[in-house]
Short mmCIF file of C-alpha atoms in Angstrom, two decimals:
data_model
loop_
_atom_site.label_atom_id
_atom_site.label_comp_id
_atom_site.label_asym_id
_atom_site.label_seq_id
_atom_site.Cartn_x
_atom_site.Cartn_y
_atom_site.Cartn_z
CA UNK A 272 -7.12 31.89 0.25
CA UNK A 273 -8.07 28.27 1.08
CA UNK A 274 -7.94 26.76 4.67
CA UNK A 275 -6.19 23.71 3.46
CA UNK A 276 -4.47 22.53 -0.15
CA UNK A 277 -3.98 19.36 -0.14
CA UNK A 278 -1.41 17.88 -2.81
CA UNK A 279 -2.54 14.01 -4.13
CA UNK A 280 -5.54 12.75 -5.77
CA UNK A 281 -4.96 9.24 -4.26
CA UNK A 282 -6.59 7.35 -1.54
CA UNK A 283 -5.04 9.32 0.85
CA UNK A 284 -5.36 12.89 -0.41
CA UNK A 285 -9.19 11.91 -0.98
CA UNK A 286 -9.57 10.80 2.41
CA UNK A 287 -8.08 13.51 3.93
CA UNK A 288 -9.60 16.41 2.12
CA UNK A 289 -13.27 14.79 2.89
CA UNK A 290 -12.21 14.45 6.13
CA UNK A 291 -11.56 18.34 6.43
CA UNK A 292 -14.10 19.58 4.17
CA UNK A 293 -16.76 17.89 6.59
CA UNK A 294 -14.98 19.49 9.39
CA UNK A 295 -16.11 22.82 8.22
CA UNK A 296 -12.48 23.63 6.30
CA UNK A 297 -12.39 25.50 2.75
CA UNK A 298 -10.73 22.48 0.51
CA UNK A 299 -8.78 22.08 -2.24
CA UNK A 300 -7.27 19.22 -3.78
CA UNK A 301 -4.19 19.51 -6.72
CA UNK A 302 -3.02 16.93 -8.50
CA UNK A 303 -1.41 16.34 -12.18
CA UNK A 304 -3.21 13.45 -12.55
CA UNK A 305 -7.30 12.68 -12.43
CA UNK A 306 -8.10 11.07 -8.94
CA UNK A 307 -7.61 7.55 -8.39
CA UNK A 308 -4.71 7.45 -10.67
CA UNK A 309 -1.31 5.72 -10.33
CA UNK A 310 -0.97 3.33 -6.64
CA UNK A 311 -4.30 3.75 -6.00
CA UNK A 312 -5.57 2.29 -9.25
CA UNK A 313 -2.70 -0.33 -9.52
CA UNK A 314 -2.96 -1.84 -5.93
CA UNK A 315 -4.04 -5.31 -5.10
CA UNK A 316 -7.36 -4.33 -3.76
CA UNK A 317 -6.60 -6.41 -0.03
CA UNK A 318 -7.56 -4.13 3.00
CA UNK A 319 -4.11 -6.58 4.86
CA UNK A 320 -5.38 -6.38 8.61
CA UNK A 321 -2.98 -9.21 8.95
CA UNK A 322 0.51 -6.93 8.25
CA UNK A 323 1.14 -5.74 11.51
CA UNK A 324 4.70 -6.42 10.93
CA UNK A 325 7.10 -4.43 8.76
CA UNK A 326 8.76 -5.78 5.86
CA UNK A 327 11.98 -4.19 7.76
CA UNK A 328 13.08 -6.96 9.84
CA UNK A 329 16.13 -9.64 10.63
CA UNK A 330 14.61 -12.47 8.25
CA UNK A 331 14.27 -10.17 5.43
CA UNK A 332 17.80 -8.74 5.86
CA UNK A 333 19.22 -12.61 5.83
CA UNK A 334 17.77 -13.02 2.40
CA UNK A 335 19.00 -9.59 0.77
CA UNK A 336 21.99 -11.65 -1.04
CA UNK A 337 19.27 -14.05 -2.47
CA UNK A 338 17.25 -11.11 -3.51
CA UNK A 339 20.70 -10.28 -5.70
CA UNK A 340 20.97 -13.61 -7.15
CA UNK A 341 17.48 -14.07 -8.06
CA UNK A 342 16.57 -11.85 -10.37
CA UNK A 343 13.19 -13.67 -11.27
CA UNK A 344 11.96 -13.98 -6.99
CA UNK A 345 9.26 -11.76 -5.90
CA UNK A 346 11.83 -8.96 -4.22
CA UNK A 347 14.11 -7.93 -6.50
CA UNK A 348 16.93 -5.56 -6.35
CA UNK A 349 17.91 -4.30 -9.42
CA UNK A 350 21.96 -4.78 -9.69
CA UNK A 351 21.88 -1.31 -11.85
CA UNK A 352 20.23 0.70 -9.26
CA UNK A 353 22.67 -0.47 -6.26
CA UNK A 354 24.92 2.35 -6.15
CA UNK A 355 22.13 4.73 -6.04
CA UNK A 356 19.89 2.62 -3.14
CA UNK A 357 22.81 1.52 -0.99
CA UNK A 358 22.14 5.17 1.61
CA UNK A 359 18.27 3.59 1.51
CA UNK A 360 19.55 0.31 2.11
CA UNK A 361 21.99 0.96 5.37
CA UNK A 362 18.96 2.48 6.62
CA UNK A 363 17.15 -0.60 5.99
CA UNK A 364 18.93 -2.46 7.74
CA UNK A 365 19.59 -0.58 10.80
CA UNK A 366 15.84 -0.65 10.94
CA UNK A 367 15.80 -3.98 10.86
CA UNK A 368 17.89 -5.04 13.81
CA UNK A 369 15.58 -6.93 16.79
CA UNK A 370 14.91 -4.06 18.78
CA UNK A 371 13.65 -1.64 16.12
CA UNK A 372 12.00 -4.61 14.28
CA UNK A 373 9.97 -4.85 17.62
CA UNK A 374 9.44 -1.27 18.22
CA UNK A 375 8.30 -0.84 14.28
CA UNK A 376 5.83 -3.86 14.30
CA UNK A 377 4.63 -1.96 17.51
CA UNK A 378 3.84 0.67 15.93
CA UNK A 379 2.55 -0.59 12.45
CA UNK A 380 0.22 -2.49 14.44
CA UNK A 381 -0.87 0.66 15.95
CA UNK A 382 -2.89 1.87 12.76
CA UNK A 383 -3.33 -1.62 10.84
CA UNK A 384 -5.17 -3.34 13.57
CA UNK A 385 -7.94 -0.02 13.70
CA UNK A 386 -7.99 0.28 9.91
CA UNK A 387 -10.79 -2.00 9.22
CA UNK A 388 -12.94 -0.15 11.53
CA UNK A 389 -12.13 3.76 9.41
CA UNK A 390 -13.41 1.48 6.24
CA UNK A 391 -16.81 0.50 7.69
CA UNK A 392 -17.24 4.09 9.01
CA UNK A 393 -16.77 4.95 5.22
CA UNK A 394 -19.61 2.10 4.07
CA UNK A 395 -22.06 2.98 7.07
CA UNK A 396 -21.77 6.68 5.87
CA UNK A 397 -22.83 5.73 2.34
CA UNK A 398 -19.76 7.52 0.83
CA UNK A 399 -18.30 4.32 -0.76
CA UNK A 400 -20.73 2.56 -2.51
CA UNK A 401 -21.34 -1.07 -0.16
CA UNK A 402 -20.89 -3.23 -3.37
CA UNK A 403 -17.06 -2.58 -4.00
CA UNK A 404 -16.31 -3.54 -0.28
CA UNK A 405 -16.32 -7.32 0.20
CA UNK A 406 -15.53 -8.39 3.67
CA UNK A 407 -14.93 -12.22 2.71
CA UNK A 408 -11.50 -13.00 3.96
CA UNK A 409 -8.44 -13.42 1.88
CA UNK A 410 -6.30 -16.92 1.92
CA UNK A 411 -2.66 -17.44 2.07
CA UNK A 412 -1.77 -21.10 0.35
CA UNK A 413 1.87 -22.43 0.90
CA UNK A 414 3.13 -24.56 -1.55
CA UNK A 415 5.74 -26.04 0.57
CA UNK A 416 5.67 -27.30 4.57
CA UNK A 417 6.33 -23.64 6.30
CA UNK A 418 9.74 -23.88 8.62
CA UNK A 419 8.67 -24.80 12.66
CA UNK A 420 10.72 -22.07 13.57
CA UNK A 421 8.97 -19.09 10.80
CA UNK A 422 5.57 -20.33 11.43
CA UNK A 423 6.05 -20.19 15.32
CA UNK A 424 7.22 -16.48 14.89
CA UNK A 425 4.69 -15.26 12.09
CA UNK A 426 1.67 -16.50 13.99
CA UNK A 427 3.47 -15.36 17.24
CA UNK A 428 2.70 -12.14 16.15
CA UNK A 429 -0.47 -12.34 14.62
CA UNK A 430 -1.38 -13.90 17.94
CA UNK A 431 0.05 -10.71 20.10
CA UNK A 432 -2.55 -8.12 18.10
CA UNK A 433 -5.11 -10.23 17.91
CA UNK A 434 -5.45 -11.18 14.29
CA UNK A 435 -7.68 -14.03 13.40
CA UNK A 436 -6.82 -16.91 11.34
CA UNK A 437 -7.39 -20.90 10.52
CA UNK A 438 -5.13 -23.19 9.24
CA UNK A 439 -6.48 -25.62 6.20
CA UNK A 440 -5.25 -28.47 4.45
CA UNK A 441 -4.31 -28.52 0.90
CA UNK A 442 -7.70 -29.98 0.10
CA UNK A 443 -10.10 -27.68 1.94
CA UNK A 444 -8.26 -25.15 -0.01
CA UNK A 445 -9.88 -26.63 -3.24
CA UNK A 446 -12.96 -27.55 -1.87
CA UNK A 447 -13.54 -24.93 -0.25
CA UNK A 448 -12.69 -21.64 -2.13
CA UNK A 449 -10.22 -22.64 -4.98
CA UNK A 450 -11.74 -26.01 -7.00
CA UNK A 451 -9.32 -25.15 -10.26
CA UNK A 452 -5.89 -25.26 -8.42
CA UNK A 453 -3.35 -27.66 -8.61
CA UNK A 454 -3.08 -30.28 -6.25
CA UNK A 455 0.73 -29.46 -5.87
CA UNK A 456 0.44 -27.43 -2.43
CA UNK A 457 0.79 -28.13 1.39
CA UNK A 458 -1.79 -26.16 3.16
CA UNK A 459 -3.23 -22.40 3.60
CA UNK A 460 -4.22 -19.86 6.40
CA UNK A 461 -7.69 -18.25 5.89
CA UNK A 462 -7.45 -14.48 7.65
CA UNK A 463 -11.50 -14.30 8.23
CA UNK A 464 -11.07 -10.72 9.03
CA UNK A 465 -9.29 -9.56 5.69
CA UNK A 466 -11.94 -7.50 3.37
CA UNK A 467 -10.81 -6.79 -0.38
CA UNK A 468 -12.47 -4.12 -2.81
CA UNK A 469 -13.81 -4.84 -6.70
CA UNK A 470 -12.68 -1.61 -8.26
CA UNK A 471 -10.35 0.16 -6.61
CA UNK A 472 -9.61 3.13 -8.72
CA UNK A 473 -13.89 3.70 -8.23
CA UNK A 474 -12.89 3.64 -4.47
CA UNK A 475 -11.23 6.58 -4.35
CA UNK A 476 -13.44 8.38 -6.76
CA UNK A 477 -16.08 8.10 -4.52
CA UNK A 478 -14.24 9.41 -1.78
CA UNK A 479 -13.33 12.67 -4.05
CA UNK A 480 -16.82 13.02 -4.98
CA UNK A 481 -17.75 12.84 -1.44
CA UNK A 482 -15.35 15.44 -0.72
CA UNK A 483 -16.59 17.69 -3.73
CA UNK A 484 -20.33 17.41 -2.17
CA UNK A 485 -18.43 18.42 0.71
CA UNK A 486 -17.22 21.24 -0.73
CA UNK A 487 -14.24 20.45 -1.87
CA UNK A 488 -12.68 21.85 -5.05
CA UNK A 489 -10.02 20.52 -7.65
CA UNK A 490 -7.30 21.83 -9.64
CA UNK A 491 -5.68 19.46 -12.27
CA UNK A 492 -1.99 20.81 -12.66
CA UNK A 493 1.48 19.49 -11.59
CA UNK A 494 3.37 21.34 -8.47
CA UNK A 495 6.55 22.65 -9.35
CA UNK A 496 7.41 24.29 -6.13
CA UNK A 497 6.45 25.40 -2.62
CA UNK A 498 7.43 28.47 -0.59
CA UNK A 499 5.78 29.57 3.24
CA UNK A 500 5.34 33.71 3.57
CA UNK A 501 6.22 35.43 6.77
CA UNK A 502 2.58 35.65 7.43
CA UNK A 503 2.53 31.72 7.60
CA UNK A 504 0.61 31.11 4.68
CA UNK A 505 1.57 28.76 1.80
CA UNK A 506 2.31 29.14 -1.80
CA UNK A 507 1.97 26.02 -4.08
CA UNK A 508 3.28 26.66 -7.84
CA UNK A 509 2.00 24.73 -10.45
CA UNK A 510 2.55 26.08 -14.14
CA UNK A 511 0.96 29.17 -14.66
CA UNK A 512 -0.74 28.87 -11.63
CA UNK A 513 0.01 30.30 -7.47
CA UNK A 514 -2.57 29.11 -5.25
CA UNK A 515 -2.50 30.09 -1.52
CA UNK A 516 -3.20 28.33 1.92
CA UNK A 517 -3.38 28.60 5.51
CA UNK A 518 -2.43 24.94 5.72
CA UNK A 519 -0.68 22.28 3.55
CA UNK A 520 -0.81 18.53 2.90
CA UNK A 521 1.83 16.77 1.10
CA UNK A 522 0.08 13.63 -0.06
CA UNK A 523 1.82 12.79 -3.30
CA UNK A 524 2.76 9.17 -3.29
CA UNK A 525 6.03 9.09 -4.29
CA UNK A 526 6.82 12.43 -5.66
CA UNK A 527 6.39 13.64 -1.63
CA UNK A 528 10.03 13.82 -1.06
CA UNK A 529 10.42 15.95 -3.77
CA UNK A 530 7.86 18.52 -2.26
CA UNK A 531 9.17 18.31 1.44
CA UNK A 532 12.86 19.09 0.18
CA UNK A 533 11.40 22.13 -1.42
CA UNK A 534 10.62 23.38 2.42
CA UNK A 535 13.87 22.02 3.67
CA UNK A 536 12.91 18.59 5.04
CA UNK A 537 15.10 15.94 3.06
CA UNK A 538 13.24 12.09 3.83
CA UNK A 539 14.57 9.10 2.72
CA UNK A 540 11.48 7.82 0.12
CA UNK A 541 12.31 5.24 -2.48
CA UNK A 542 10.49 4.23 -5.27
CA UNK A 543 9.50 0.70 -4.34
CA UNK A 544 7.81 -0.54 -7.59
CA UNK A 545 5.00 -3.09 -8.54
CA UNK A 546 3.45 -4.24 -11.22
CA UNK A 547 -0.04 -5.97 -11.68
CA UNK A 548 -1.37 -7.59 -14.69
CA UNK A 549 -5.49 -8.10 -15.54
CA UNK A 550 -6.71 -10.67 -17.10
CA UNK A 551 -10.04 -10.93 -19.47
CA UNK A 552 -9.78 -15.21 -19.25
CA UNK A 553 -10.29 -17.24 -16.85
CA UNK A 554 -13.14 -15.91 -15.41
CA UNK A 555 -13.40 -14.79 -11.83
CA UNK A 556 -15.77 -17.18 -10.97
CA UNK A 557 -13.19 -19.42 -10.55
CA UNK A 558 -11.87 -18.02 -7.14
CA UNK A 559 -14.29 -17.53 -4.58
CA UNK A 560 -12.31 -14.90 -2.14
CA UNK A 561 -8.62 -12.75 -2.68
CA UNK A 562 -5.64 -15.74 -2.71
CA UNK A 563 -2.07 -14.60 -2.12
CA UNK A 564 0.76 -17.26 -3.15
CA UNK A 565 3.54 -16.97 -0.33
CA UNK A 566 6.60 -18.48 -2.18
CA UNK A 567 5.74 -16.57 -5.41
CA UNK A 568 5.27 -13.10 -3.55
CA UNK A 569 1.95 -12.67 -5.87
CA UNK A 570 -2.29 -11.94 -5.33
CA UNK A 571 -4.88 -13.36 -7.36
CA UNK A 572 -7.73 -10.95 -6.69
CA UNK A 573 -11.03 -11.18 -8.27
CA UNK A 574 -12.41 -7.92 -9.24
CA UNK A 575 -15.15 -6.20 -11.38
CA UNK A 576 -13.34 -6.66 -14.46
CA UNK A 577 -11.14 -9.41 -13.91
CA UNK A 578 -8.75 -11.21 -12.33
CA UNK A 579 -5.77 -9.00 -11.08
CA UNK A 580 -2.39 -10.32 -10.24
CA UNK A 581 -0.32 -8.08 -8.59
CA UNK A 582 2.77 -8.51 -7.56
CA UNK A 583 6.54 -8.70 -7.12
CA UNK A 584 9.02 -5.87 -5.56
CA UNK A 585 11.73 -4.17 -7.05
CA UNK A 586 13.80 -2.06 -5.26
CA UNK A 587 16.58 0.23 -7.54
CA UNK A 588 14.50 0.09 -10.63
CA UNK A 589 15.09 1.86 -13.73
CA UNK A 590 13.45 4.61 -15.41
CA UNK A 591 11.16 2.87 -17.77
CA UNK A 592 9.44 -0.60 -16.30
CA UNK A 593 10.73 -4.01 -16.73
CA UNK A 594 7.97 -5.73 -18.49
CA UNK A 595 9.57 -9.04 -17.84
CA UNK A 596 8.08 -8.80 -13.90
CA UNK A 597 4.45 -8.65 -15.26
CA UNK A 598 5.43 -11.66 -17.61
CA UNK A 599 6.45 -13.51 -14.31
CA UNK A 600 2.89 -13.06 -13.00
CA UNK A 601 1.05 -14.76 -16.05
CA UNK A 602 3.48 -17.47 -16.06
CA UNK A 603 2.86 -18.24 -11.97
CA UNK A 604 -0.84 -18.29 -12.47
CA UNK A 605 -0.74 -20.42 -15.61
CA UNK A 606 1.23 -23.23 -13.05
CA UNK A 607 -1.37 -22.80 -10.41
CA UNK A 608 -4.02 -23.42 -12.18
CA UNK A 609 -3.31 -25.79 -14.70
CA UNK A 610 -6.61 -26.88 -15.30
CA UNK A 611 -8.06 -23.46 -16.53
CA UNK A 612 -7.54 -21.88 -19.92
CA UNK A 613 -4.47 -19.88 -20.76
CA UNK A 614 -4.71 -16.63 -19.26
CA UNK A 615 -5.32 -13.60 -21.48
CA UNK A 616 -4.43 -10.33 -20.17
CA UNK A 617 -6.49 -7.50 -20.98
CA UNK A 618 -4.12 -4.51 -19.15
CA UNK A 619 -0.59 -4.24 -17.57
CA UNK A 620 0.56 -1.81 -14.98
CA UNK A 621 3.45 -0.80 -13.25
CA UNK A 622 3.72 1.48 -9.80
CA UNK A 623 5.90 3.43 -7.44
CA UNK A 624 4.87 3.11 -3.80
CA UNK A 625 6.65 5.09 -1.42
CA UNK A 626 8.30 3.49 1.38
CA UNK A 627 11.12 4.54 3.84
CA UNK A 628 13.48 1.97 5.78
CA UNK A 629 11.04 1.14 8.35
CA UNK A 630 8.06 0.83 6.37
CA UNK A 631 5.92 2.87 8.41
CA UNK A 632 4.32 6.14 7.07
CA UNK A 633 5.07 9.20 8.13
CA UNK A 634 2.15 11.62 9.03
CA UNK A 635 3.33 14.83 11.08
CA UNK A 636 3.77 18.36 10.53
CA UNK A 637 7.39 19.59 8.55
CA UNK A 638 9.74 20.80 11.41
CA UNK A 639 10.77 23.34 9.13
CA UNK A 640 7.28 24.27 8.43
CA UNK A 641 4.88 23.37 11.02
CA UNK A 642 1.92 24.34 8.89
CA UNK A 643 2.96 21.95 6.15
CA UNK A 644 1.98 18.33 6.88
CA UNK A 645 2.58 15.51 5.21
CA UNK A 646 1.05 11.77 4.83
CA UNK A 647 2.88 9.35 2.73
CA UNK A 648 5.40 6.30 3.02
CA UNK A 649 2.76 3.84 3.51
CA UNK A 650 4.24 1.35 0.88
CA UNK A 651 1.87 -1.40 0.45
CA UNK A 652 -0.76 -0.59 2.77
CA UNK A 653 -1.92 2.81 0.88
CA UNK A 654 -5.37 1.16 0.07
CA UNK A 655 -5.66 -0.50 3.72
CA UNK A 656 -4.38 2.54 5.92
CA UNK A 657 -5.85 5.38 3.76
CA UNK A 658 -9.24 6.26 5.27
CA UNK A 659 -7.62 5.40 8.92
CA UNK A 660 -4.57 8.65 7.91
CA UNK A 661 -7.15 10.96 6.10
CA UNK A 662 -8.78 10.66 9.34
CA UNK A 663 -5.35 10.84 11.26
CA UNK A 664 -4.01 13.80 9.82
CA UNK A 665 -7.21 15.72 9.52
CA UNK A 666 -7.55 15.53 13.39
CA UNK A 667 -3.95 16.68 13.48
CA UNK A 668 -4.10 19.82 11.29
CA UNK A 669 -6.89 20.77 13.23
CA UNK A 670 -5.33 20.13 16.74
CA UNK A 671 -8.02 17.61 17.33
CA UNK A 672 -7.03 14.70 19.72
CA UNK A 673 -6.35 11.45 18.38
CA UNK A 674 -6.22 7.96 19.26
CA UNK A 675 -3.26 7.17 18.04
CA UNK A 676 0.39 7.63 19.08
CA UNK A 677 2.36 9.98 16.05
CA UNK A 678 5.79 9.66 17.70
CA UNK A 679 6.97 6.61 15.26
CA UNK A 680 5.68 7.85 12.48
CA UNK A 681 7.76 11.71 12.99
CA UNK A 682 8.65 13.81 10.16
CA UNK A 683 12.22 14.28 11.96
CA UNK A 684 12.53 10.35 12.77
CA UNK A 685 15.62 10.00 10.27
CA UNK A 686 17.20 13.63 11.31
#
């Protein structure tokens, strides 16, 4: 019998079961695919200490019929997939009154604003290599005058947790960190204290290997189901295979709702997908630190092997991806910078991130099973929160205090 089984290969499970292992815990890790695999190889590569707010809120609400319209804009609901997210959607927007919009931002900024420091406790420790961590700020370029009234509240709040920024013109932009982009823009924000990683799929192998050194062992297989004996201990199925635990962590992206209902807990996690697209020309020499294009709702990230554009939401999708999203991305980067060469992809991805109606995580034990924990929900902030809740839930499977207030981010929240 292991102490712990942890369920996810990702950023999260990784981080977690090193976490554990070095705590003196027997370890293993199960997942159908090799570590590193789907969100945490498609992400954008931004560690966003700057998204203190939730994407649940008043302003986003006001532009859901937009969204409907605008098939081609960077959140999309997909008209098919209505019926089937309107129970996600209520939620959404009850969560996104004032008052909960308040309390939620609250609490987001509770782990985004300490994440930064969980990363540089990974680099002084030598378990990610320091080369794939670039701590060289990110920019934010606005195409159009921002709205008195949005930029007083945006920078409101980045003012109340104490995130750094500097406003630049449309040519210090150029000059300074983007010399191919077109002239056609109004001015930028620089967030000095946003880092970014080259490769992040080598990320998170680094953090499994750490956690094999550790001790950690790994089964490739896909979990079918999950029952708890009398005695306590847990039973994960997966094919052939019934592996046994003192302790259980669901971190499985966006299959986690699937495993929780299998122990009673029902949580509402939708599929929020992305898509990213890589590009083998231009070179990326050509931007000097991680650019994000407000308006278009798209990155430009230079990594080891080339530029990555990730980007857009859709909400409702289908079963197989919409190719047209990824299309979208080459197109926007071909308009901002017209003076390059035509970009040539060399991969395509699409995503699921999993994110409930207040876009926070959820981290806590299963009501129904208090020896079953789980760690998911983070929606886009999987890369930037992920060695903060591997170190989160590690202290709280082993009744270890914590810094960190786990009230909002409940198992029961939406029961």
């Amino acid at each position: 019998m292991e102490d712990v089984i942890v369920i996810g290969a990702g950023v999260i499970g990784c981080s977690a079961a090193l976490n554990l292992a070095k705590l003196g815990l027997q370890v293993q890790i199960i997942d159908s695919e090799p570590p590193g695999s789907g969100c945490s190889f498609g992400n954008a590569g931004i560690i966003a200490v700057d998204h203190v707010a939730p994407l649940a809120s008043p302003q986003t609400v006001a532009g859901i019929p937009r969204m409907l319209l605008e098939q081609d804009g960077p959140l999309r609901v997909n008209k098919l997939g209505v019926p089937r997210m309107t129970p996600w959607m209520l939620r959404f927007v009850a969560q996104s009154t004032p008052s909960n919009y308040r309390r939620n931002t609250e609490a987001l900024a509770s782990l985004v604003t300490v994440a930064a420091q969980a990363w540089k406790r990974l680099i002084e420790s030598a378990v990610i290599p320091r080369e794939l961590y670039r701590d060289i700020g990110a920019l934010y370029v606005f195409e159009r005058p921002e709205k008195a009234e949005d930029q007083r509240r945006n920078l409101e709040v980045l003012d109340r947790f104490h995130v750094e920024y500097k406003h630049l013109t449309a040519s210090q932009v150029r000059d300074d960190y983007l010399p191919a982009l077109t002239r056609d823009i109004s001015h930028a924000r620089f967030m000095p204290g946003m880092s970014s990683v080259a490769n992040p799929q080598r990320i998170v192998q680094s953090l499994f290997e750490a956690a094999r050194a550790a001790g950690t062992t790994y089964t490739q297989a896909r979990v079918t189901n999950l029952s708890v004996s009398p005695d306590g201990s847990v039973q994960v199925y997966a094919g052939e295979t019934t592996l046994t635990a003192r302790k259980l962590l669901i971190a499985a992206g966006a299959r986690s709702d699937q495993l929780t209902a299998r122990l009673g807990l029902r949580i509402p996690l939708t599929n929020e997908r992305g898509y990213h697209v890589e590009l083998r020309e231009p070179s990326v020499e050509h931007l000097r630190v991680p650019v994000s294009f407000v308006e278009r709702g798209f990155t430009c990230n230079p990594m080891e092997n080339g530029i990555r554009l990730p980007g857009t939401v859709e909400l409702g999708a289908g079963e197989n991806p919409d190719w047209r999203r990824a299309d979208i991305l080459l197109a926007q980067f071909a308009r901002l910078f017209p003076d390059l060469a035509a970009p040539r992809e060399s991969s395509r991805w699409y995503g699921d991130r999993p994110t409930l109606p207040d876009y926070l995580p959820m981290i806590d034990a299963l009501p129904s099973a208090r020896n079953v924990f789980v760690a998911s929900g983070h929606q886009h902030l999987g890369l930037t929160l992920g060695p903060l809740t591997g170190e989160l839930v590690s202290q709280l499977m082993t009744d270890r205090a914590t810094a960190v207030n786990f009230k909002p981010f409940s198992a029961s929240r939406f029961h």
